[in-house]
mmCIF file with all atom_site columns, C-alpha atoms in Angstrom:
data_model
loop_
_atom_site.group_PDB
_atom_site.id
_atom_site.type_symbol
_atom_site.label_atom_id
_atom_site.label_alt_id
_atom_site.label_comp_id
_atom_site.label_asym_id
_atom_site.label_entity_id
_atom_site.label_seq_id
_atom_site.pdbx_PDB_ins_code
_atom_site.Cartn_x
_atom_site.Cartn_y
_atom_site.Cartn_z
_atom_site.occupancy
_atom_site.B_iso_or_equiv
_atom_site.pdbx_formal_charge
_atom_site.auth_seq_id
_atom_site.auth_comp_id
_atom_site.auth_asym_id
_atom_site.auth_atom_id
_atom_site.pdbx_PDB_model_num
ATOM 1   C CA . MET X 1 1   ? -20.801 -93.737 -28.332 1.00 0.00 ? 1   MET X CA 1
ATOM 2   C CA . LEU X 1 2   ? -18.443 -94.826 -25.733 1.00 0.00 ? 2   LEU X CA 1
ATOM 3   C CA . ALA X 1 3   ? -16.485 -96.402 -28.379 1.00 0.00 ? 3   ALA X CA 1
ATOM 4   C CA . ASN X 1 4   ? -15.810 -93.357 -29.858 1.00 0.00 ? 4   ASN X CA 1
ATOM 5   C CA . PHE X 1 5   ? -13.331 -92.421 -27.082 1.00 0.00 ? 5   PHE X CA 1
ATOM 6   C CA . LEU X 1 6   ? -9.934  -93.562 -26.165 1.00 0.00 ? 6   LEU X CA 1
ATOM 7   C CA . CYS X 1 7   ? -9.701  -93.042 -22.372 1.00 0.00 ? 7   CYS X CA 1
ATOM 8   C CA . TYR X 1 8   ? -6.792  -93.352 -20.100 1.00 0.00 ? 8   TYR X CA 1
ATOM 9   C CA . LEU X 1 9   ? -5.710  -92.471 -16.825 1.00 0.00 ? 9   LEU X CA 1
ATOM 10  C CA . ASN X 1 10  ? -2.661  -89.984 -16.491 1.00 0.00 ? 10  ASN X CA 1
ATOM 11  C CA . GLU X 1 11  ? -1.174  -88.697 -13.413 1.00 0.00 ? 11  GLU X CA 1
ATOM 12  C CA . ASN X 1 12  ? -4.584  -89.002 -11.606 1.00 0.00 ? 12  ASN X CA 1
ATOM 13  C CA . GLU X 1 13  ? -6.552  -86.919 -14.187 1.00 0.00 ? 13  GLU X CA 1
ATOM 14  C CA . TYR X 1 14  ? -8.990  -88.598 -16.394 1.00 0.00 ? 14  TYR X CA 1
ATOM 15  C CA . PHE X 1 15  ? -8.497  -87.535 -20.110 1.00 0.00 ? 15  PHE X CA 1
ATOM 16  C CA . CYS X 1 16  ? -10.372 -88.609 -23.329 1.00 0.00 ? 16  CYS X CA 1
ATOM 17  C CA . ILE X 1 17  ? -8.783  -88.366 -26.941 1.00 0.00 ? 17  ILE X CA 1
ATOM 18  C CA . ALA X 1 18  ? -11.835 -87.861 -29.184 1.00 0.00 ? 18  ALA X CA 1
ATOM 19  C CA . MET X 1 19  ? -11.509 -90.846 -31.951 1.00 0.00 ? 19  MET X CA 1
ATOM 20  C CA . ASN X 1 20  ? -13.593 -90.389 -35.015 1.00 0.00 ? 20  ASN X CA 1
ATOM 21  C CA . MET X 1 21  ? -15.677 -87.683 -33.104 1.00 0.00 ? 21  MET X CA 1
ATOM 22  C CA . GLY X 1 22  ? -18.685 -85.926 -35.374 1.00 0.00 ? 22  GLY X CA 1
ATOM 23  C CA . PHE X 1 23  ? -18.831 -82.377 -35.780 1.00 0.00 ? 23  PHE X CA 1
ATOM 24  C CA . ALA X 1 24  ? -21.550 -81.902 -33.044 1.00 0.00 ? 24  ALA X CA 1
ATOM 25  C CA . GLN X 1 25  ? -19.569 -83.963 -30.441 1.00 0.00 ? 25  GLN X CA 1
ATOM 26  C CA . ALA X 1 26  ? -16.481 -82.084 -31.407 1.00 0.00 ? 26  ALA X CA 1
ATOM 27  C CA . LEU X 1 27  ? -18.314 -78.697 -30.929 1.00 0.00 ? 27  LEU X CA 1
ATOM 28  C CA . VAL X 1 28  ? -19.559 -79.840 -27.418 1.00 0.00 ? 28  VAL X CA 1
ATOM 29  C CA . GLN X 1 29  ? -16.231 -80.838 -26.330 1.00 0.00 ? 29  GLN X CA 1
ATOM 30  C CA . LEU X 1 30  ? -14.703 -77.605 -27.798 1.00 0.00 ? 30  LEU X CA 1
ATOM 31  C CA . LYS X 1 31  ? -17.284 -75.412 -25.797 1.00 0.00 ? 31  LYS X CA 1
ATOM 32  C CA . ALA X 1 32  ? -16.862 -77.560 -22.552 1.00 0.00 ? 32  ALA X CA 1
ATOM 33  C CA . PHE X 1 33  ? -13.178 -76.951 -22.299 1.00 0.00 ? 33  PHE X CA 1
ATOM 34  C CA . ALA X 1 34  ? -13.764 -73.302 -23.164 1.00 0.00 ? 34  ALA X CA 1
ATOM 35  C CA . ARG X 1 35  ? -16.209 -72.690 -20.302 1.00 0.00 ? 35  ARG X CA 1
ATOM 36  C CA . GLN X 1 36  ? -13.903 -74.166 -17.933 1.00 0.00 ? 36  GLN X CA 1
ATOM 37  C CA . ASP X 1 37  ? -10.751 -72.155 -19.320 1.00 0.00 ? 37  ASP X CA 1
ATOM 38  C CA . GLY X 1 38  ? -12.992 -69.175 -19.400 1.00 0.00 ? 38  GLY X CA 1
ATOM 39  C CA . LEU X 1 39  ? -13.283 -69.060 -15.751 1.00 0.00 ? 39  LEU X CA 1
ATOM 40  C CA . ILE X 1 40  ? -9.286  -68.903 -15.513 1.00 0.00 ? 40  ILE X CA 1
ATOM 41  C CA . VAL X 1 41  ? -9.640  -65.829 -17.844 1.00 0.00 ? 41  VAL X CA 1
ATOM 42  C CA . LEU X 1 42  ? -12.455 -64.367 -15.747 1.00 0.00 ? 42  LEU X CA 1
ATOM 43  C CA . LEU X 1 43  ? -10.377 -64.766 -12.842 1.00 0.00 ? 43  LEU X CA 1
ATOM 44  C CA . LEU X 1 44  ? -7.325  -62.954 -14.602 1.00 0.00 ? 44  LEU X CA 1
ATOM 45  C CA . TRP X 1 45  ? -9.471  -60.046 -15.930 1.00 0.00 ? 45  TRP X CA 1
ATOM 46  C CA . THR X 1 46  ? -11.230 -59.756 -12.167 1.00 0.00 ? 46  THR X CA 1
ATOM 47  C CA . ALA X 1 47  ? -7.621  -59.519 -10.723 1.00 0.00 ? 47  ALA X CA 1
ATOM 48  C CA . SER X 1 48  ? -6.774  -56.956 -13.312 1.00 0.00 ? 48  SER X CA 1
ATOM 49  C CA . PHE X 1 49  ? -10.011 -55.157 -12.833 1.00 0.00 ? 49  PHE X CA 1
ATOM 50  C CA . ALA X 1 50  ? -9.423  -55.184 -9.178  1.00 0.00 ? 50  ALA X CA 1
ATOM 51  C CA . ALA X 1 51  ? -5.813  -54.002 -9.286  1.00 0.00 ? 51  ALA X CA 1
ATOM 52  C CA . THR X 1 52  ? -6.675  -51.304 -11.630 1.00 0.00 ? 52  THR X CA 1
ATOM 53  C CA . ILE X 1 53  ? -9.319  -49.862 -9.172  1.00 0.00 ? 53  ILE X CA 1
ATOM 54  C CA . LEU X 1 54  ? -7.343  -50.542 -6.081  1.00 0.00 ? 54  LEU X CA 1
ATOM 55  C CA . MET X 1 55  ? -4.188  -49.302 -7.246  1.00 0.00 ? 55  MET X CA 1
ATOM 56  C CA . PRO X 1 56  ? -4.662  -46.996 -10.247 1.00 0.00 ? 56  PRO X CA 1
ATOM 57  C CA . GLN X 1 57  ? -1.033  -45.737 -10.161 1.00 0.00 ? 57  GLN X CA 1
ATOM 58  C CA . MET X 1 58  ? 0.411   -49.207 -10.437 1.00 0.00 ? 58  MET X CA 1
ATOM 59  C CA . PRO X 1 59  ? 0.961   -51.015 -13.676 1.00 0.00 ? 59  PRO X CA 1
ATOM 60  C CA . TRP X 1 60  ? -0.643  -54.486 -12.271 1.00 0.00 ? 60  TRP X CA 1
ATOM 61  C CA . GLY X 1 61  ? -3.912  -54.100 -13.656 1.00 0.00 ? 61  GLY X CA 1
ATOM 62  C CA . ASN X 1 62  ? -2.492  -53.500 -17.058 1.00 0.00 ? 62  ASN X CA 1
ATOM 63  C CA . LEU X 1 63  ? 0.138   -56.241 -16.901 1.00 0.00 ? 63  LEU X CA 1
ATOM 64  C CA . LEU X 1 64  ? -2.621  -58.812 -15.716 1.00 0.00 ? 64  LEU X CA 1
ATOM 65  C CA . ALA X 1 65  ? -4.783  -57.761 -18.285 1.00 0.00 ? 65  ALA X CA 1
ATOM 66  C CA . LEU X 1 66  ? -1.861  -58.071 -21.361 1.00 0.00 ? 66  LEU X CA 1
ATOM 67  C CA . ALA X 1 67  ? -1.385  -61.563 -20.187 1.00 0.00 ? 67  ALA X CA 1
ATOM 68  C CA . THR X 1 68  ? -4.625  -62.562 -21.519 1.00 0.00 ? 68  THR X CA 1
ATOM 69  C CA . PRO X 1 69  ? -3.304  -63.986 -25.010 1.00 0.00 ? 69  PRO X CA 1
ATOM 70  C CA . PHE X 1 70  ? -0.537  -65.924 -23.214 1.00 0.00 ? 70  PHE X CA 1
ATOM 71  C CA . VAL X 1 71  ? -2.878  -67.701 -20.778 1.00 0.00 ? 71  VAL X CA 1
ATOM 72  C CA . VAL X 1 72  ? -5.422  -68.580 -23.443 1.00 0.00 ? 72  VAL X CA 1
ATOM 73  C CA . TYR X 1 73  ? -2.654  -69.917 -25.316 1.00 0.00 ? 73  TYR X CA 1
ATOM 74  C CA . TRP X 1 74  ? -1.515  -71.905 -22.452 1.00 0.00 ? 74  TRP X CA 1
ATOM 75  C CA . ARG X 1 75  ? -5.159  -73.500 -22.307 1.00 0.00 ? 75  ARG X CA 1
ATOM 76  C CA . LEU X 1 76  ? -5.269  -73.868 -25.991 1.00 0.00 ? 76  LEU X CA 1
ATOM 77  C CA . ALA X 1 77  ? -1.958  -76.096 -25.762 1.00 0.00 ? 77  ALA X CA 1
ATOM 78  C CA . GLY X 1 78  ? -3.604  -77.996 -22.923 1.00 0.00 ? 78  GLY X CA 1
ATOM 79  C CA . PHE X 1 79  ? -6.784  -78.562 -24.453 1.00 0.00 ? 79  PHE X CA 1
ATOM 80  C CA . ARG X 1 80  ? -4.718  -79.567 -28.033 1.00 0.00 ? 80  ARG X CA 1
ATOM 81  C CA . ASP X 1 81  ? -2.260  -81.709 -26.221 1.00 0.00 ? 81  ASP X CA 1
ATOM 82  C CA . TYR X 1 82  ? -4.756  -83.616 -23.746 1.00 0.00 ? 82  TYR X CA 1
ATOM 83  C CA . ALA X 1 83  ? -8.076  -83.495 -25.344 1.00 0.00 ? 83  ALA X CA 1
ATOM 84  C CA . LEU X 1 84  ? -7.002  -83.783 -29.180 1.00 0.00 ? 84  LEU X CA 1
ATOM 85  C CA . GLY X 1 85  ? -3.847  -85.860 -28.898 1.00 0.00 ? 85  GLY X CA 1
ATOM 86  C CA . GLY X 1 86  ? -1.543  -82.917 -29.892 1.00 0.00 ? 86  GLY X CA 1
ATOM 87  C CA . SER X 1 87  ? -2.991  -81.807 -33.107 1.00 0.00 ? 87  SER X CA 1
ATOM 88  C CA . ILE X 1 88  ? -5.620  -78.914 -33.735 1.00 0.00 ? 88  ILE X CA 1
ATOM 89  C CA . SER X 1 89  ? -6.486  -77.203 -36.943 1.00 0.00 ? 89  SER X CA 1
ATOM 90  C CA . PHE X 1 90  ? -6.660  -73.440 -37.247 1.00 0.00 ? 90  PHE X CA 1
ATOM 91  C CA . TRP X 1 91  ? -10.084 -73.098 -37.162 1.00 0.00 ? 91  TRP X CA 1
ATOM 92  C CA . ARG X 1 92  ? -10.809 -75.249 -34.346 1.00 0.00 ? 92  ARG X CA 1
ATOM 93  C CA . ALA X 1 93  ? -7.941  -73.239 -32.381 1.00 0.00 ? 93  ALA X CA 1
ATOM 94  C CA . PHE X 1 94  ? -9.795  -70.010 -33.328 1.00 0.00 ? 94  PHE X CA 1
ATOM 95  C CA . ALA X 1 95  ? -13.098 -71.423 -32.129 1.00 0.00 ? 95  ALA X CA 1
ATOM 96  C CA . TYR X 1 96  ? -11.685 -72.447 -28.874 1.00 0.00 ? 96  TYR X CA 1
ATOM 97  C CA . SER X 1 97  ? -9.835  -69.136 -28.432 1.00 0.00 ? 97  SER X CA 1
ATOM 98  C CA . TRP X 1 98  ? -12.654 -67.439 -29.457 1.00 0.00 ? 98  TRP X CA 1
ATOM 99  C CA . TYR X 1 99  ? -15.283 -69.345 -27.057 1.00 0.00 ? 99  TYR X CA 1
ATOM 100 C CA . THR X 1 100 ? -12.942 -68.838 -24.176 1.00 0.00 ? 100 THR X CA 1
ATOM 101 C CA . LEU X 1 101 ? -12.854 -65.127 -24.425 1.00 0.00 ? 101 LEU X CA 1
ATOM 102 C CA . PHE X 1 102 ? -16.403 -64.876 -25.216 1.00 0.00 ? 102 PHE X CA 1
ATOM 103 C CA . TYR X 1 103 ? -17.405 -67.088 -21.889 1.00 0.00 ? 103 TYR X CA 1
ATOM 104 C CA . ALA X 1 104 ? -15.040 -64.989 -20.217 1.00 0.00 ? 104 ALA X CA 1
ATOM 105 C CA . SER X 1 105 ? -16.568 -61.789 -21.276 1.00 0.00 ? 105 SER X CA 1
ATOM 106 C CA . LEU X 1 106 ? -20.144 -62.917 -20.512 1.00 0.00 ? 106 LEU X CA 1
ATOM 107 C CA . LEU X 1 107 ? -19.035 -63.798 -16.803 1.00 0.00 ? 107 LEU X CA 1
ATOM 108 C CA . PHE X 1 108 ? -16.751 -60.246 -16.678 1.00 0.00 ? 108 PHE X CA 1
ATOM 109 C CA . CYS X 1 109 ? -19.887 -58.439 -17.622 1.00 0.00 ? 109 CYS X CA 1
ATOM 110 C CA . ILE X 1 110 ? -21.827 -59.843 -14.489 1.00 0.00 ? 110 ILE X CA 1
ATOM 111 C CA . VAL X 1 111 ? -18.700 -59.043 -12.222 1.00 0.00 ? 111 VAL X CA 1
ATOM 112 C CA . GLN X 1 112 ? -18.782 -55.476 -13.497 1.00 0.00 ? 112 GLN X CA 1
ATOM 113 C CA . TYR X 1 113 ? -22.375 -55.142 -13.225 1.00 0.00 ? 113 TYR X CA 1
ATOM 114 C CA . VAL X 1 114 ? -21.872 -55.996 -9.736  1.00 0.00 ? 114 VAL X CA 1
ATOM 115 C CA . TYR X 1 115 ? -19.091 -53.756 -8.823  1.00 0.00 ? 115 TYR X CA 1
ATOM 116 C CA . PHE X 1 116 ? -20.715 -50.698 -10.706 1.00 0.00 ? 116 PHE X CA 1
ATOM 117 C CA . ARG X 1 117 ? -24.234 -51.282 -9.058  1.00 0.00 ? 117 ARG X CA 1
ATOM 118 C CA . PHE X 1 118 ? -23.232 -52.045 -5.268  1.00 0.00 ? 118 PHE X CA 1
ATOM 119 C CA . LEU X 1 119 ? -19.396 -51.272 -4.889  1.00 0.00 ? 119 LEU X CA 1
ATOM 120 C CA . ASP X 1 120 ? -18.107 -48.306 -6.920  1.00 0.00 ? 120 ASP X CA 1
ATOM 121 C CA . GLY X 1 121 ? -19.616 -45.418 -5.666  1.00 0.00 ? 121 GLY X CA 1
ATOM 122 C CA . GLY X 1 122 ? -18.191 -43.353 -8.121  1.00 0.00 ? 122 GLY X CA 1
ATOM 123 C CA . ARG X 1 123 ? -14.621 -44.585 -7.697  1.00 0.00 ? 123 ARG X CA 1
ATOM 124 C CA . PHE X 1 124 ? -14.251 -46.079 -11.294 1.00 0.00 ? 124 PHE X CA 1
ATOM 125 C CA . PHE X 1 125 ? -15.313 -42.226 -12.962 1.00 0.00 ? 125 PHE X CA 1
ATOM 126 C CA . ASP X 1 126 ? -12.978 -40.572 -10.322 1.00 0.00 ? 126 ASP X CA 1
ATOM 127 C CA . ILE X 1 127 ? -9.857  -42.711 -11.796 1.00 0.00 ? 127 ILE X CA 1
ATOM 128 C CA . MET X 1 128 ? -10.870 -41.898 -15.253 1.00 0.00 ? 128 MET X CA 1
ATOM 129 C CA . ASN X 1 129 ? -11.352 -38.079 -14.532 1.00 0.00 ? 129 ASN X CA 1
ATOM 130 C CA . SER X 1 130 ? -7.850  -37.907 -12.912 1.00 0.00 ? 130 SER X CA 1
ATOM 131 C CA . GLY X 1 131 ? -6.418  -39.692 -15.885 1.00 0.00 ? 131 GLY X CA 1
ATOM 132 C CA . LEU X 1 132 ? -8.281  -37.145 -18.235 1.00 0.00 ? 132 LEU X CA 1
ATOM 133 C CA . ARG X 1 133 ? -6.798  -34.430 -16.195 1.00 0.00 ? 133 ARG X CA 1
ATOM 134 C CA . MET X 1 134 ? -3.094  -35.705 -16.691 1.00 0.00 ? 134 MET X CA 1
ATOM 135 C CA . LEU X 1 135 ? -3.721  -36.252 -20.478 1.00 0.00 ? 135 LEU X CA 1
ATOM 136 C CA . GLU X 1 136 ? -5.254  -32.833 -21.209 1.00 0.00 ? 136 GLU X CA 1
ATOM 137 C CA . PRO X 1 137 ? -1.901  -30.588 -21.184 1.00 0.00 ? 137 PRO X CA 1
ATOM 138 C CA . ILE X 1 138 ? -0.500  -33.421 -23.832 1.00 0.00 ? 138 ILE X CA 1
ATOM 139 C CA . TYR X 1 139 ? -3.627  -33.285 -25.824 1.00 0.00 ? 139 TYR X CA 1
ATOM 140 C CA . LYS X 1 140 ? -3.315  -29.609 -25.801 1.00 0.00 ? 140 LYS X CA 1
ATOM 141 C CA . GLU X 1 141 ? 0.314   -29.414 -26.819 1.00 0.00 ? 141 GLU X CA 1
ATOM 142 C CA . GLN X 1 142 ? -0.525  -31.920 -29.836 1.00 0.00 ? 142 GLN X CA 1
ATOM 143 C CA . GLY X 1 143 ? -3.455  -29.563 -30.749 1.00 0.00 ? 143 GLY X CA 1
ATOM 144 C CA . LEU X 1 144 ? -5.973  -31.781 -30.200 1.00 0.00 ? 144 LEU X CA 1
ATOM 145 C CA . SER X 1 145 ? -9.223  -31.166 -28.715 1.00 0.00 ? 145 SER X CA 1
ATOM 146 C CA . VAL X 1 146 ? -9.827  -31.970 -25.059 1.00 0.00 ? 146 VAL X CA 1
ATOM 147 C CA . GLN X 1 147 ? -13.501 -31.159 -25.109 1.00 0.00 ? 147 GLN X CA 1
ATOM 148 C CA . GLU X 1 148 ? -14.326 -34.398 -27.245 1.00 0.00 ? 148 GLU X CA 1
ATOM 149 C CA . LEU X 1 149 ? -12.752 -36.508 -24.252 1.00 0.00 ? 149 LEU X CA 1
ATOM 150 C CA . LYS X 1 150 ? -14.579 -34.687 -21.769 1.00 0.00 ? 150 LYS X CA 1
ATOM 151 C CA . ASP X 1 151 ? -17.962 -35.002 -23.633 1.00 0.00 ? 151 ASP X CA 1
ATOM 152 C CA . SER X 1 152 ? -17.138 -38.754 -24.141 1.00 0.00 ? 152 SER X CA 1
ATOM 153 C CA . MET X 1 153 ? -16.606 -39.061 -20.108 1.00 0.00 ? 153 MET X CA 1
ATOM 154 C CA . SER X 1 154 ? -19.941 -37.057 -19.466 1.00 0.00 ? 154 SER X CA 1
ATOM 155 C CA . LEU X 1 155 ? -21.646 -39.495 -21.911 1.00 0.00 ? 155 LEU X CA 1
ATOM 156 C CA . LEU X 1 156 ? -20.124 -42.644 -19.937 1.00 0.00 ? 156 LEU X CA 1
ATOM 157 C CA . GLN X 1 157 ? -21.142 -41.150 -16.536 1.00 0.00 ? 157 GLN X CA 1
ATOM 158 C CA . THR X 1 158 ? -24.694 -41.191 -17.643 1.00 0.00 ? 158 THR X CA 1
ATOM 159 C CA . LEU X 1 159 ? -24.811 -44.671 -18.421 1.00 0.00 ? 159 LEU X CA 1
ATOM 160 C CA . LYS X 1 160 ? -26.418 -47.189 -15.682 1.00 0.00 ? 160 LYS X CA 1
ATOM 161 C CA . PRO X 1 161 ? -24.215 -49.969 -14.300 1.00 0.00 ? 161 PRO X CA 1
ATOM 162 C CA . ILE X 1 162 ? -25.697 -52.628 -16.651 1.00 0.00 ? 162 ILE X CA 1
ATOM 163 C CA . GLN X 1 163 ? -25.418 -50.463 -19.703 1.00 0.00 ? 163 GLN X CA 1
ATOM 164 C CA . LEU X 1 164 ? -21.665 -49.775 -18.545 1.00 0.00 ? 164 LEU X CA 1
ATOM 165 C CA . ALA X 1 165 ? -21.222 -53.486 -18.162 1.00 0.00 ? 165 ALA X CA 1
ATOM 166 C CA . PHE X 1 166 ? -22.703 -54.199 -21.796 1.00 0.00 ? 166 PHE X CA 1
ATOM 167 C CA . VAL X 1 167 ? -20.159 -51.308 -23.575 1.00 0.00 ? 167 VAL X CA 1
ATOM 168 C CA . VAL X 1 168 ? -17.143 -53.546 -21.832 1.00 0.00 ? 168 VAL X CA 1
ATOM 169 C CA . LEU X 1 169 ? -18.902 -56.779 -23.028 1.00 0.00 ? 169 LEU X CA 1
ATOM 170 C CA . THR X 1 170 ? -19.283 -55.527 -26.629 1.00 0.00 ? 170 THR X CA 1
ATOM 171 C CA . GLN X 1 171 ? -15.706 -54.175 -26.440 1.00 0.00 ? 171 GLN X CA 1
ATOM 172 C CA . ASN X 1 172 ? -14.366 -57.788 -25.020 1.00 0.00 ? 172 ASN X CA 1
ATOM 173 C CA . ILE X 1 173 ? -16.211 -59.812 -27.780 1.00 0.00 ? 173 ILE X CA 1
ATOM 174 C CA . PHE X 1 174 ? -14.695 -57.519 -30.417 1.00 0.00 ? 174 PHE X CA 1
ATOM 175 C CA . ILE X 1 175 ? -11.224 -57.893 -28.957 1.00 0.00 ? 175 ILE X CA 1
ATOM 176 C CA . ALA X 1 176 ? -11.787 -61.500 -28.964 1.00 0.00 ? 176 ALA X CA 1
ATOM 177 C CA . VAL X 1 177 ? -12.170 -61.922 -32.363 1.00 0.00 ? 177 VAL X CA 1
ATOM 178 C CA . LEU X 1 178 ? -8.905  -60.101 -33.199 1.00 0.00 ? 178 LEU X CA 1
ATOM 179 C CA . LEU X 1 179 ? -6.988  -61.715 -30.216 1.00 0.00 ? 179 LEU X CA 1
ATOM 180 C CA . SER X 1 180 ? -8.138  -65.267 -31.331 1.00 0.00 ? 180 SER X CA 1
ATOM 181 C CA . LEU X 1 181 ? -6.601  -64.986 -34.867 1.00 0.00 ? 181 LEU X CA 1
ATOM 182 C CA . PRO X 1 182 ? -3.058  -64.797 -33.606 1.00 0.00 ? 182 PRO X CA 1
ATOM 183 C CA . ILE X 1 183 ? -3.634  -67.342 -30.777 1.00 0.00 ? 183 ILE X CA 1
ATOM 184 C CA . ALA X 1 184 ? -4.893  -69.853 -33.347 1.00 0.00 ? 184 ALA X CA 1
ATOM 185 C CA . LEU X 1 185 ? -1.943  -69.197 -35.650 1.00 0.00 ? 185 LEU X CA 1
ATOM 186 C CA . ILE X 1 186 ? 0.435   -69.945 -33.250 1.00 0.00 ? 186 ILE X CA 1
ATOM 187 C CA . GLY X 1 187 ? -1.517  -72.581 -31.082 1.00 0.00 ? 187 GLY X CA 1
ATOM 188 C CA . ARG X 1 188 ? -2.305  -74.955 -34.386 1.00 0.00 ? 188 ARG X CA 1
ATOM 189 C CA . ARG X 1 189 ? -0.455  -78.319 -34.680 1.00 0.00 ? 189 ARG X CA 1
ATOM 190 C CA . LYS X 1 190 ? -0.978  -80.757 -37.601 1.00 0.00 ? 190 LYS X CA 1
ATOM 191 C CA . LYS X 1 191 ? -0.907  -84.534 -36.923 1.00 0.00 ? 191 LYS X CA 1
ATOM 192 C CA . LYS X 1 192 ? 2.623   -85.813 -36.593 1.00 0.00 ? 192 LYS X CA 1
ATOM 193 C CA . GLY X 1 193 ? 3.288   -88.732 -39.408 1.00 0.00 ? 193 GLY X CA 1
#
């Protein structure tokens, strides 16, 4: 098994390029890198969530969240260049991107549960209700029903912290599939020569 890897020391970091790796080994490698890089995305999302909660009028939370595809691409490029010798297929890039976002979503679900269970004290819904009040005149001007938004907000407020965290988890996993497609398209590279 050790003969399947060409290992070398590069700038005080130990990297292994997979040589003739089987599917199972390649999947284990991909998931290991995705778990590590999922922690980076988790930190980004946690900072984004904290910025949104602590400074709701400032755009920092949204800007950090919008940086997600760029961070995942950056980590995909690192995986491709250091672990795979500079080439990656579309499907492997898609799997890596999806797993990275999946692992980040699972961990972020825990972060949100802890926040909603122990720290929130109603602040999140105060921010949501404030935003709803700001949008109400715009909805009325467009002839749209504000009551549907109010009903949705009332329904969300009845959810337990674990349920609210799972709603966001489900949303994040769905978005991960959609986001992984363009990231994989941009990040794929064929072998040179």
